[in-house]
Short mmCIF file of C-alpha atoms and ligand atoms in Angstrom, two decimals:
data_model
loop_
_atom_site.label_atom_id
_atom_site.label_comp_id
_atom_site.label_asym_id
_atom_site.label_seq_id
_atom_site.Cartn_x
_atom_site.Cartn_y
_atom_site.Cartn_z
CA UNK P 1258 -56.48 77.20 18.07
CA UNK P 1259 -57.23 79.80 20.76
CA UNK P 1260 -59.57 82.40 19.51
CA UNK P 1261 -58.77 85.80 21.35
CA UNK P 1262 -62.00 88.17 21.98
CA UNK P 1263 -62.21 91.70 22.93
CA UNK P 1264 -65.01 93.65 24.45
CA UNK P 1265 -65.59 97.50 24.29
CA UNK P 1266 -67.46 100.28 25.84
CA UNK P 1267 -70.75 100.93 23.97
CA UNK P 1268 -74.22 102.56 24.68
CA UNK P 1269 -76.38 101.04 27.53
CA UNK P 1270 -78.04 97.60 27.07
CA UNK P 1271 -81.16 97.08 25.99
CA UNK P 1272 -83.54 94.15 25.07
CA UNK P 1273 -84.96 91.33 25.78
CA UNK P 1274 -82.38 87.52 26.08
CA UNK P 1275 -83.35 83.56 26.88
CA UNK P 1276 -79.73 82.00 28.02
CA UNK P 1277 -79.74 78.68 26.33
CA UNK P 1278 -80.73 75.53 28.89
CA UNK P 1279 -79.30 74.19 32.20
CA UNK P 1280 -76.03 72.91 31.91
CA UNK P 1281 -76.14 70.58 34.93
CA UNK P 1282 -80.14 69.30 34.05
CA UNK P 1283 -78.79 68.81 30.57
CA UNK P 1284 -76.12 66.43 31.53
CA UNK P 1285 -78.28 64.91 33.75
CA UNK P 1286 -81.01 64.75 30.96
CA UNK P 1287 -78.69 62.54 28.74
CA UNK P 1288 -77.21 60.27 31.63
CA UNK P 1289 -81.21 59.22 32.83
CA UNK P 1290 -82.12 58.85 29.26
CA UNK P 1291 -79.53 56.42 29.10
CA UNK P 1292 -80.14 54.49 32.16
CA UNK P 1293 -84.05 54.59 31.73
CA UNK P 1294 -86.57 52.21 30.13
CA UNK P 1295 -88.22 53.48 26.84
CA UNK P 1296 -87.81 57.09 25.50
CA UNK P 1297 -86.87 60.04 26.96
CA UNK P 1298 -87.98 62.93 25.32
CA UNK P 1299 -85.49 66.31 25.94
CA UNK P 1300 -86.80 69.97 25.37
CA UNK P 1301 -84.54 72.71 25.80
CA UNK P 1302 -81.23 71.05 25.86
CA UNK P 1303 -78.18 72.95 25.97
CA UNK P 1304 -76.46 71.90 22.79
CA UNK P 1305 -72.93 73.23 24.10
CA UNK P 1306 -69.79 71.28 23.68
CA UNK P 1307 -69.79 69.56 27.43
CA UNK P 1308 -73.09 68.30 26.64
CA UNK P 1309 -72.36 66.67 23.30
CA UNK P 1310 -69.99 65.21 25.11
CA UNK P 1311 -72.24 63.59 27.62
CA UNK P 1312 -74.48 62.42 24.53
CA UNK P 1313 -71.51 60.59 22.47
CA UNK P 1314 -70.81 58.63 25.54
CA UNK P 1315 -74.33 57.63 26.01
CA UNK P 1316 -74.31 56.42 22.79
CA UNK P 1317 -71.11 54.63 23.45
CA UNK P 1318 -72.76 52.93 26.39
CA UNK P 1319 -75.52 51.90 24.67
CA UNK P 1320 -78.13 54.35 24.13
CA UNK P 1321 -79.97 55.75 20.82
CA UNK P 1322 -79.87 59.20 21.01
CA UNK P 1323 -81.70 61.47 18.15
CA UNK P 1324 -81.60 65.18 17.63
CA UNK P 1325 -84.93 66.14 16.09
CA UNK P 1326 -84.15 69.77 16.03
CA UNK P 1327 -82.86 72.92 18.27
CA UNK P 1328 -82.70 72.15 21.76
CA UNK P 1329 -85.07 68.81 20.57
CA UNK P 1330 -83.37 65.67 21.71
CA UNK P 1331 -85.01 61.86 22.15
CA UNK P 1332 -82.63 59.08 24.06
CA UNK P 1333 -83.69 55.60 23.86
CA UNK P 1334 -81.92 53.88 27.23
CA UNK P 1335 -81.17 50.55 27.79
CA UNK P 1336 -81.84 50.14 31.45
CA UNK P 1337 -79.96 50.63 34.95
CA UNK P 1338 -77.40 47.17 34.37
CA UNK P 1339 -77.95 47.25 30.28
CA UNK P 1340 -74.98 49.31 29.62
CA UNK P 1341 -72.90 48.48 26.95
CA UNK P 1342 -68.91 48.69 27.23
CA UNK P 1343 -67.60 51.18 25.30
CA UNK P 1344 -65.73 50.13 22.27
CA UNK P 1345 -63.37 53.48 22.82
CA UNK P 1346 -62.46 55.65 25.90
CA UNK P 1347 -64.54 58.14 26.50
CA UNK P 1348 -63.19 61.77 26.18
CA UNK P 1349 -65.13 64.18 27.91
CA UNK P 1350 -63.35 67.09 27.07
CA UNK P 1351 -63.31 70.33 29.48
CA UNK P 1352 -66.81 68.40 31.20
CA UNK P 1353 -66.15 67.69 34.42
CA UNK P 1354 -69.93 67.51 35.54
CA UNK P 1355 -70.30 65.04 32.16
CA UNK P 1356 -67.30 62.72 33.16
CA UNK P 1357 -67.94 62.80 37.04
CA UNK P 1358 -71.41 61.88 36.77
CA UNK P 1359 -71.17 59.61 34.05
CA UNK P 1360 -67.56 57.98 36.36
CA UNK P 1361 -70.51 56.99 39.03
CA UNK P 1362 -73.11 55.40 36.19
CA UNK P 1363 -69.92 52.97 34.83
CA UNK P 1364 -68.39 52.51 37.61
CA UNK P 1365 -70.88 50.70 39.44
CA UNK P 1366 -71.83 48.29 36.13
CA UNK P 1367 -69.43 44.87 35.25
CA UNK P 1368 -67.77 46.84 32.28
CA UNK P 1369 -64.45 48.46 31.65
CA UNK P 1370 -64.61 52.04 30.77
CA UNK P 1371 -61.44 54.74 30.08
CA UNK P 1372 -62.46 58.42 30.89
CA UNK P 1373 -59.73 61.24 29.14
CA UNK P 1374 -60.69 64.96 28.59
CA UNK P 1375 -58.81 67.67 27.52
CA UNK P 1376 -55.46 69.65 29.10
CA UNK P 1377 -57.95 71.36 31.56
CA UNK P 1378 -59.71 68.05 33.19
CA UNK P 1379 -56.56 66.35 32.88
CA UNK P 1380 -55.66 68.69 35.94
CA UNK P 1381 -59.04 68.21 37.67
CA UNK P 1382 -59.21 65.79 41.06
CA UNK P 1383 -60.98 62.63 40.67
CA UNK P 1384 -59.87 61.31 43.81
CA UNK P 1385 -63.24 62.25 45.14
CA UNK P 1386 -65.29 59.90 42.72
CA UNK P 1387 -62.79 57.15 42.69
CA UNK P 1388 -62.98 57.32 47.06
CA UNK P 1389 -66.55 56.53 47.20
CA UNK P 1390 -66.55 53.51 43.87
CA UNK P 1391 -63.74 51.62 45.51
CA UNK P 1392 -65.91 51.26 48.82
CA UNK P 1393 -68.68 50.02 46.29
CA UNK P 1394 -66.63 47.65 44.38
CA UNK P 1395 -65.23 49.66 41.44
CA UNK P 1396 -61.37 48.80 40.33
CA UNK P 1397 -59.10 51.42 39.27
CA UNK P 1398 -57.37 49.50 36.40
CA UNK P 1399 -55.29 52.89 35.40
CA UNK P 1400 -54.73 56.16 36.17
CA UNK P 1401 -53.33 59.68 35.75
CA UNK P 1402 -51.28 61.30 38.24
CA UNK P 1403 -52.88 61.88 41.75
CA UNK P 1404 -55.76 59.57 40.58
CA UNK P 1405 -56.54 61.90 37.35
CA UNK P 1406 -57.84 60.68 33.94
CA UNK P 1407 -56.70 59.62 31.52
CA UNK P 1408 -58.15 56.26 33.78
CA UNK P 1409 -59.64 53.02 33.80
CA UNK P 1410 -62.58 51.49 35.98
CA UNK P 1411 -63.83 48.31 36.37
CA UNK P 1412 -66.99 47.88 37.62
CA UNK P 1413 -67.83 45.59 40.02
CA UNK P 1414 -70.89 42.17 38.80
CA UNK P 1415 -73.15 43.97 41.76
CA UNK P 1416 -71.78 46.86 43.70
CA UNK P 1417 -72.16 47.54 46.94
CA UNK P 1418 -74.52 49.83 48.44
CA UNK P 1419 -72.80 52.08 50.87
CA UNK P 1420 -73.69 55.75 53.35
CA UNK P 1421 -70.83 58.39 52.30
CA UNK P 1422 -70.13 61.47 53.96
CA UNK P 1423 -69.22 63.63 50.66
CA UNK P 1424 -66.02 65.45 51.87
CA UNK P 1425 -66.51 68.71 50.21
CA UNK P 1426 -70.23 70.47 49.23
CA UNK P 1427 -70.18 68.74 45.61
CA UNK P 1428 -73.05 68.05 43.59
CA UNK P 1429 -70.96 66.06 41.42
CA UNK P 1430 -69.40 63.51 44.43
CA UNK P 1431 -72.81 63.21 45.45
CA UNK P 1432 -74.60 62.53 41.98
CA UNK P 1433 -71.67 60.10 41.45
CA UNK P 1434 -72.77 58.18 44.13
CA UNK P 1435 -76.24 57.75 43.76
CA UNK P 1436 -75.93 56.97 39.97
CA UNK P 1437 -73.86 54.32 41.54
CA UNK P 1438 -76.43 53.77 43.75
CA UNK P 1439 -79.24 52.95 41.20
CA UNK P 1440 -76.96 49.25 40.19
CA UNK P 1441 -76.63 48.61 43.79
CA UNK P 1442 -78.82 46.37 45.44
CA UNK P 1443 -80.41 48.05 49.26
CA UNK P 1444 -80.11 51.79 49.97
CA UNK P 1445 -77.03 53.95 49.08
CA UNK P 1446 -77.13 56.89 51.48
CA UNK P 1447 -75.06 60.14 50.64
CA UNK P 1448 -74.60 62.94 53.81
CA UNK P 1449 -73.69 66.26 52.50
CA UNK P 1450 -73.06 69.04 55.19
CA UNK P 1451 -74.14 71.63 53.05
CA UNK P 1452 -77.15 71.19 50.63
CA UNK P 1453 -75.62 71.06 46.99
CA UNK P 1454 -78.04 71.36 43.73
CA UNK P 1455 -80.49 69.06 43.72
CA UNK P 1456 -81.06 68.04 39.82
CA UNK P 1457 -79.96 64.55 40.89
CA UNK P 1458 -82.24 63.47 43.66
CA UNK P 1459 -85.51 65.33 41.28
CA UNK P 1460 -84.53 63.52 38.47
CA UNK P 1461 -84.63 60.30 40.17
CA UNK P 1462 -87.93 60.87 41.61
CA UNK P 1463 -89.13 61.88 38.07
CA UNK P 1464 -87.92 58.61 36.64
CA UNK P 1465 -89.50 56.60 39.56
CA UNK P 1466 -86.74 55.96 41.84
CA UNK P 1467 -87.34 55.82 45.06
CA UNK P 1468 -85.54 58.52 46.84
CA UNK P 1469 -85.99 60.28 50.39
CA UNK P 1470 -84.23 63.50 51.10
CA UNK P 1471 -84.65 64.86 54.59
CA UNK P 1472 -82.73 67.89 56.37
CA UNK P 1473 -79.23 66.74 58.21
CA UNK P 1474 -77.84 69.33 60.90
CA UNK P 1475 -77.81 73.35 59.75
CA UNK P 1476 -77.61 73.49 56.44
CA UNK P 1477 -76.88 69.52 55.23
CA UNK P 1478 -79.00 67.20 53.55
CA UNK P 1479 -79.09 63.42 53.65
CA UNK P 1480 -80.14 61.21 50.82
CA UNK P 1481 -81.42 57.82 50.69
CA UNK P 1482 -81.74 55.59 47.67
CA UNK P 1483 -83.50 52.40 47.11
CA UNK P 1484 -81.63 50.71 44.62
CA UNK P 1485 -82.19 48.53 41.21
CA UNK P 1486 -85.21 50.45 40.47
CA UNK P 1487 -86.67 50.22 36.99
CA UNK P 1488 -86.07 53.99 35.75
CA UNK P 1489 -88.67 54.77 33.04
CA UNK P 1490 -88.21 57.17 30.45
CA UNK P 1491 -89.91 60.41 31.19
CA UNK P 1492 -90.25 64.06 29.66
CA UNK P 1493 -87.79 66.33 30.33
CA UNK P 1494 -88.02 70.09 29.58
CA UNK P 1495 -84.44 71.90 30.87
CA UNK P 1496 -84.93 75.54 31.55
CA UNK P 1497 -82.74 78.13 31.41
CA UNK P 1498 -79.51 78.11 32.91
CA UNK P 1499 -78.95 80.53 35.73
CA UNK P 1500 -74.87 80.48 35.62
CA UNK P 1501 -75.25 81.48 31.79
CA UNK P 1502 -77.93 84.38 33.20
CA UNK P 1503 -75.46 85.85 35.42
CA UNK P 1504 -73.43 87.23 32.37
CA UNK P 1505 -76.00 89.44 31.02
CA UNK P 1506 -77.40 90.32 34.43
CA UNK P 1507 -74.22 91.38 36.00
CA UNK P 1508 -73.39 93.28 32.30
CA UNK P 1509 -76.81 95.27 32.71
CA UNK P 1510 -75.80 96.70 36.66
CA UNK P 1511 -72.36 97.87 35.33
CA UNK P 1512 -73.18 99.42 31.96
CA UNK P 1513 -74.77 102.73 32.97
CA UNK P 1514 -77.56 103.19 31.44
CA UNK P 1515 -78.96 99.26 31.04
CA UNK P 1516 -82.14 98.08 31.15
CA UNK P 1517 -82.90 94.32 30.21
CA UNK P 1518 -85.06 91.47 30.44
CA UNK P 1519 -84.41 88.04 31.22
CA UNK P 1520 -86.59 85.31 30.27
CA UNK P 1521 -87.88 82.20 32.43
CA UNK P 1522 -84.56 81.95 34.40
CA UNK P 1523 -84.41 78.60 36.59
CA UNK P 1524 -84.70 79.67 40.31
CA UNK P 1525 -84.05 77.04 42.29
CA UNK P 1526 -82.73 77.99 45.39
CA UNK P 1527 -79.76 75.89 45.63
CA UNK P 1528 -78.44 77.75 42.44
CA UNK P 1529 -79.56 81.26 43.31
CA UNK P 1530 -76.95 83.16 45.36
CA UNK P 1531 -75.52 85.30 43.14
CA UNK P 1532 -79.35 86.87 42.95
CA UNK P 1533 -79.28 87.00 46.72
CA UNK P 1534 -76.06 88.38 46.74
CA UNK P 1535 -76.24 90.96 44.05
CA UNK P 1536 -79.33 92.18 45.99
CA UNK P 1537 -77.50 92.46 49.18
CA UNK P 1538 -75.14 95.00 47.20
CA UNK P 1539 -77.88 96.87 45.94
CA UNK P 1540 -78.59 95.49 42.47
CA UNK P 1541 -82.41 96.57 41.06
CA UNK P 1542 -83.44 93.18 39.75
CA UNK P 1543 -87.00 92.48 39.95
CA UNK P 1544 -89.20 89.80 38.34
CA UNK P 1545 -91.58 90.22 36.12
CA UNK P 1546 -93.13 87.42 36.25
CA UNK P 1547 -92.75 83.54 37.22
CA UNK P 1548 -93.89 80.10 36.19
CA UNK P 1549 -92.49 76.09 36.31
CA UNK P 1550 -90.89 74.33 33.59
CA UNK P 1551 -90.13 70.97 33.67
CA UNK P 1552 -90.71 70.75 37.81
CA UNK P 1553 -88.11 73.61 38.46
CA UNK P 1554 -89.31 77.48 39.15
CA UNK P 1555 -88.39 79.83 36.60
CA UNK P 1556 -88.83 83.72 36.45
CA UNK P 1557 -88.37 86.19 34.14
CA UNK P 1558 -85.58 89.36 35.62
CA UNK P 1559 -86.04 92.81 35.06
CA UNK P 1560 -82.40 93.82 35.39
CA UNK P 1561 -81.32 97.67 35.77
CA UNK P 1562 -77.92 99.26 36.08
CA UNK P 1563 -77.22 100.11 39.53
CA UNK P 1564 -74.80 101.69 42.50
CA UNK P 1565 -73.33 98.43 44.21
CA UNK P 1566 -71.99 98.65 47.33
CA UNK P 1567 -69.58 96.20 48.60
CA UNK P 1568 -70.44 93.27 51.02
CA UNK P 1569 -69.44 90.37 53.04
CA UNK P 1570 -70.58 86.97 51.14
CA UNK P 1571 -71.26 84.06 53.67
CA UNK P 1572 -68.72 81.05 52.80
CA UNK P 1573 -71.91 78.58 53.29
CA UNK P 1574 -73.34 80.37 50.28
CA UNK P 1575 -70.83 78.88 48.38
CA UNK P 1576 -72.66 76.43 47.10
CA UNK P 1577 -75.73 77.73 45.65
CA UNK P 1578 -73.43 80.23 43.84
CA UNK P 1579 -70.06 78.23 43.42
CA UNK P 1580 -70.26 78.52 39.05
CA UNK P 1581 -70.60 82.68 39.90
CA UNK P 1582 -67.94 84.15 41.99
CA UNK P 1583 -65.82 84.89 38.90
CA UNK P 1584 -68.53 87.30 37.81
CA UNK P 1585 -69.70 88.70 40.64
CA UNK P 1586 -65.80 89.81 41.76
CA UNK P 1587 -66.26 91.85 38.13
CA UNK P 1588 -69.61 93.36 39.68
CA UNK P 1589 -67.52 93.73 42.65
CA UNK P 1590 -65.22 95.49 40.88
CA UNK P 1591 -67.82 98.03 39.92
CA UNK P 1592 -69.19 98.52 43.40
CA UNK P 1593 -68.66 101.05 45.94
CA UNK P 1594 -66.14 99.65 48.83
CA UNK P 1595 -64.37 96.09 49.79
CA UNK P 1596 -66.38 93.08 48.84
CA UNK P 1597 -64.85 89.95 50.27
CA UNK P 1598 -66.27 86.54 49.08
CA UNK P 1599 -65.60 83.79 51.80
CA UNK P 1600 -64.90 79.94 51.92
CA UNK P 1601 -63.75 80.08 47.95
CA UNK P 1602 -61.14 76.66 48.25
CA UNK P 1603 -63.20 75.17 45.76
CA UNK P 1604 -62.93 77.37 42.74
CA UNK P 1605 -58.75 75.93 42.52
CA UNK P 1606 -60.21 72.83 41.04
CA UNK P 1607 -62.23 74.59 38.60
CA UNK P 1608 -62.33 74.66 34.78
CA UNK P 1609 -59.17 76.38 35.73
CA UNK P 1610 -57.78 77.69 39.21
CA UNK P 1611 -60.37 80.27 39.21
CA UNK P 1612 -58.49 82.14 42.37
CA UNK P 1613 -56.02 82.67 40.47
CA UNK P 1614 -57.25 83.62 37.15
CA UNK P 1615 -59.83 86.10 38.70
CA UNK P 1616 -57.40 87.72 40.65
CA UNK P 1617 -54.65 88.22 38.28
CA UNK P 1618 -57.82 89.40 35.34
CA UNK P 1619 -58.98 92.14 38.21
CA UNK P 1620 -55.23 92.82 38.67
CA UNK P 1621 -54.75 93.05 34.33
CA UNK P 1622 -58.04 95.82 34.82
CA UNK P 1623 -56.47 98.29 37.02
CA UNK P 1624 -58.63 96.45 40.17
CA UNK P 1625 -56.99 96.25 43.71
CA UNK P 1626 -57.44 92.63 45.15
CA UNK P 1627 -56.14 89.88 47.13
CA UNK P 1628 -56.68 86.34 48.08
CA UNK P 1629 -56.45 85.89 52.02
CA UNK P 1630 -56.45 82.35 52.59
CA UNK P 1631 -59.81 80.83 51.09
CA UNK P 1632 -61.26 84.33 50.71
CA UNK P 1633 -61.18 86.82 47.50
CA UNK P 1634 -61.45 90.48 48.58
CA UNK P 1635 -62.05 92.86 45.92
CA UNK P 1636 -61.65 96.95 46.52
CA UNK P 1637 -64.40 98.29 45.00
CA UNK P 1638 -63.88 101.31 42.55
CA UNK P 1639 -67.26 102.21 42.27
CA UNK P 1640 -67.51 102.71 38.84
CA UNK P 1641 -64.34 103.97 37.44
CA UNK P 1642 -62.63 101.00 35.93
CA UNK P 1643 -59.99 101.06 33.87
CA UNK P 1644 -59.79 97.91 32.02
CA UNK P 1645 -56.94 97.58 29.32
CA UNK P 1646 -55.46 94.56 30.20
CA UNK P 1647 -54.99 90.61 28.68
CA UNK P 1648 -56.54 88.04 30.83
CA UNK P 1649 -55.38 84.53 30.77
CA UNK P 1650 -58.42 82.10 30.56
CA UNK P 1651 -56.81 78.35 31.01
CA UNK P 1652 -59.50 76.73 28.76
CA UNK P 1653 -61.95 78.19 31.17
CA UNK P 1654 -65.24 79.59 29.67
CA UNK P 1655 -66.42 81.21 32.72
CA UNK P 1656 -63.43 83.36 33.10
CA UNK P 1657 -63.38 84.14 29.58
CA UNK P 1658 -67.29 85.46 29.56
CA UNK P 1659 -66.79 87.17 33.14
CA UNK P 1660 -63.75 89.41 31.54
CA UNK P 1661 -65.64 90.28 28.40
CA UNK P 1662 -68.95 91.18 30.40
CA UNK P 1663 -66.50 93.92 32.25
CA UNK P 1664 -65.04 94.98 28.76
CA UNK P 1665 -67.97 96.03 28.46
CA UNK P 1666 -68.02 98.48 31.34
CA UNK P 1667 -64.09 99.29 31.89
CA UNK P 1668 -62.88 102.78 30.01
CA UNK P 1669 -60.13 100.79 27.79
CA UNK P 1670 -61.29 97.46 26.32
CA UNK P 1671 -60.52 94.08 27.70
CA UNK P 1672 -59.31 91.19 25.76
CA UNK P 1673 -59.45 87.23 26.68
CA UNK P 1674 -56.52 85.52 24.82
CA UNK P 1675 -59.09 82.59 23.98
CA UNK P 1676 -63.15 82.75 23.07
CA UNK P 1677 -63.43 79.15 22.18
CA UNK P 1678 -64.55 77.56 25.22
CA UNK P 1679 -67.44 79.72 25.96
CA UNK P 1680 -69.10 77.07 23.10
CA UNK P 1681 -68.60 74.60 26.11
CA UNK P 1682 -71.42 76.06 27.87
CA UNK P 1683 -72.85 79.11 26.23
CA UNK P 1684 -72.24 78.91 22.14
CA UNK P 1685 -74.74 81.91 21.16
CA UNK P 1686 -72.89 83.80 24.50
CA UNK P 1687 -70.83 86.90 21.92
CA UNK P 1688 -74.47 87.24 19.04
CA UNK P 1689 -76.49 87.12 22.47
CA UNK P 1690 -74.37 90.18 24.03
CA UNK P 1691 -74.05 91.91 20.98
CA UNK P 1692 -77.72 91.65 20.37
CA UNK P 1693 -78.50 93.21 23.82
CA UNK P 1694 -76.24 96.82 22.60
CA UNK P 1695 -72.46 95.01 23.40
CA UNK P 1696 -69.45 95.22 21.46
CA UNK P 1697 -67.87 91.90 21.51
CA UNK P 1698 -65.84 90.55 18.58
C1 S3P E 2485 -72.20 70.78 39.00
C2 S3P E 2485 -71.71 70.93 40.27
C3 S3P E 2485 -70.68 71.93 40.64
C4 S3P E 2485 -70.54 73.01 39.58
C5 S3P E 2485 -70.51 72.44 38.20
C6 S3P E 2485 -71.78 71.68 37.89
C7 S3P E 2485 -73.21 69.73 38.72
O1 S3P E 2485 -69.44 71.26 40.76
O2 S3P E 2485 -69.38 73.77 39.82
O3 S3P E 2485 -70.36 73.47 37.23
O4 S3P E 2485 -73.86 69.78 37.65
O5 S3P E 2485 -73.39 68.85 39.57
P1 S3P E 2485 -68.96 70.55 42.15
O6 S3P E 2485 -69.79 69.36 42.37
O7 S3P E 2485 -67.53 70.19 41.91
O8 S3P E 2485 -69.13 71.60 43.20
#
């Protein structure tokens, strides 16, 4: 049942927020536990729906997985080759990142394993993994239209280890791959032209894989795994998400007025830039202070409203900010002049078509903008926005937060025709806005 949401105009917010754990490190948290030797104990686990996904099907495959209490989690694996085959298909829901990743780790192994989501991944290319398993063995009993699930792989008794070129910048293709990788026997190389996030390739080294990432051309990477390593359970403590972060940061530097805290946000560069960005446009964000958790660099924002401007954003920025352009055209929005945002082709095979559903949200808020081939240009109003309208959300949870965080700015109030998706990545998103001065219900 879709859940509509509307968000008002208030006072200025105020406070201090922790966004709830890494969505990517958290899938990745339950997919090594499963694969590893021994126990893996999880701290700070984003208990959103995507991720409980990810856990049922490691349990499917095999593992024991325990909750022990908020954000507390324990997975007993059964070893890279132990997996189990799956009694069930395995519905990953709106989880692209869960089903992906998790495509690569059964793919590669001598079971047969059925992958089905909801309406939204239904729609969402798989091509991309399936590409990369055939060349290393896997059979594609079934599958959905255009090579979508619902589907069916077969893994091969040993794959094959192969070097892949990923064809777009995709964490996922490449994390695919190497989870592939780790049942392989010899080195599985993966060449990205642009450097994706690395949770993948630090998670393997953490486990004991041996992995060696060196620099390939401008801005590429290329990564080299030795394969059929013994992956022993290790600690892992997931900070906080910096895609869940951007809501209440870009909220504070449109409500006039705001001043906010944000605690022990995960910095790692290939996930930070919106930060970059929102400084380039004049955003007073400062940190207060910094530390590591769990290997990663975290700080903790100091995040004032503030006079954008409008600016050009790079397209090979795209991927350390690919989860945040739906927010930052709402900051854009707010800003002072034409912001265009280039290279965007990805965000069509979003949770949704994000293109479209951020443009025709801006367009429902009284906001001038335009998509010029692969490019979203937003015309600033520099404050004034009038807000008002309905915005679609296609079972997307980032478009639904990104409308309500400029409900909260906009002179009329914006509604989202469905809430219930935000839960897939950000449950305590609505008591966690409300608590910093919003008016979200
Ligand atoms: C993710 C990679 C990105 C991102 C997604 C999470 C990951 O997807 O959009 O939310 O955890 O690897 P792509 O690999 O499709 O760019």
């Amino acid at each position: 049942m879709p859940v509509p949401v509307t968000a008002r105009r208030r006072g200025p917010l105020a406070g201090s927020v922790r966004v709830p754990g890494d969505k990517s490190i958290s899938h990745r948290a339950m997919i090594f536990g499963l694969l590893a030797i021994g126990e893996t104990a999880i701290t700070g686990l984003l208990e959103g729906e995507d991720v409980m996904r990810t856990a049922d099907a490691a349990r499917a495959l095999g593992a024991i997985v325990h909750h022990d209490g908020p954000g507390a989690w324990r997975v007993r694996g059964v070893g890279v080759g132990g997996l189990r085959e799956p009694a069930d298909r395995l519905d990953f829901g709106n989880a692209g990142t869960g089903s992906r990743l998790m495509m690569g780790v059964c793919g590669a192994h001598p079971i047969t394993t059925t992958f089905d989501g909801d309406a939204s991944l239904r729609k969402r290319p798989m091509r991309r993994i399936l590409d990369p398993l055939e060349l290393m063995g896997t059979v594609i009993v079934s599958q959905g239209e255009g090579g979508r699930v619902p589907l069916t792989l077969r893994g091969p008794k040993e794959a094959l280890p192969i070097t892949y070129r990923t064809p777009v910048a995709s964490a996922q293709i490449k994390s695919a791959v190497l989870l592939a990788g780790l049942a392989a026997p010899g080195e599985t190389t993966v060449i990205e032209a642009e450097a994706t996030r690395d949770h993948t390739e630090r998670m393997l080294i953490h486990f004991g894989a041996d992995v060696v990432v060196t620099p390939e051309g401008v801005h590429g990477r290329k990564i080299v795994l030795k394969g059929q390593p013994e992956l022993q359970a290790a600690p892992i403590v997931v900070p906080a998400d910096p895609s869940s972060a951007a809501f209440p940061l870009v909220a504070a530097l449109i409500v006039p007025g705001s001043d906010i805290l944000i605690e022990s946000v995960m910095t790692n560069p290939l996930r930070s830039g919106l930060l970059t960005t929102l400084r380039e446009m004049g955003a007073d964000i400062t940190i207060e202070s910094q530390a590591n958790e769990g290997g990663e660099a975290v700080a903790t924002l100091r995040v004032r409203a503030s006079a954008l401007k409008g600016v050009v954003v790079p397209p090979e920025r795209a991927p350390s900010m690919i989860d945040e352009y739906p927010v930052l055209a709402v900051a854009a929005s707010f800003a002072t002049g034409t912001t265009r945002m280039c290279g965007l082709q990805e965000l069509r095979v979003k949770e949704s078509d994000r293109l479209a559903a951020v443009e025709a949200g801006l367009k429902a808020a009284g906001v001038t903008c335009a998509i010029e081939s692969d490019d979203l240009v937003v015309e600033g109003l520099g404050g004034a926005v009038a807000g008002g309208g309905i915005v679609a959300t296609h079972l997307d949870h980032r478009i639904a937060m990104s409308f309500l965080v400029m409900g909260l700015a906009t002179r009329k109030p914006m509604q989202v025709d469905d809430g219930a998706m935000i839960a897939t990545s950000f449950p305590s998103f609505i008591a966690l806005m409300n608590g910093l001065g919003g008016e979200l219900a």
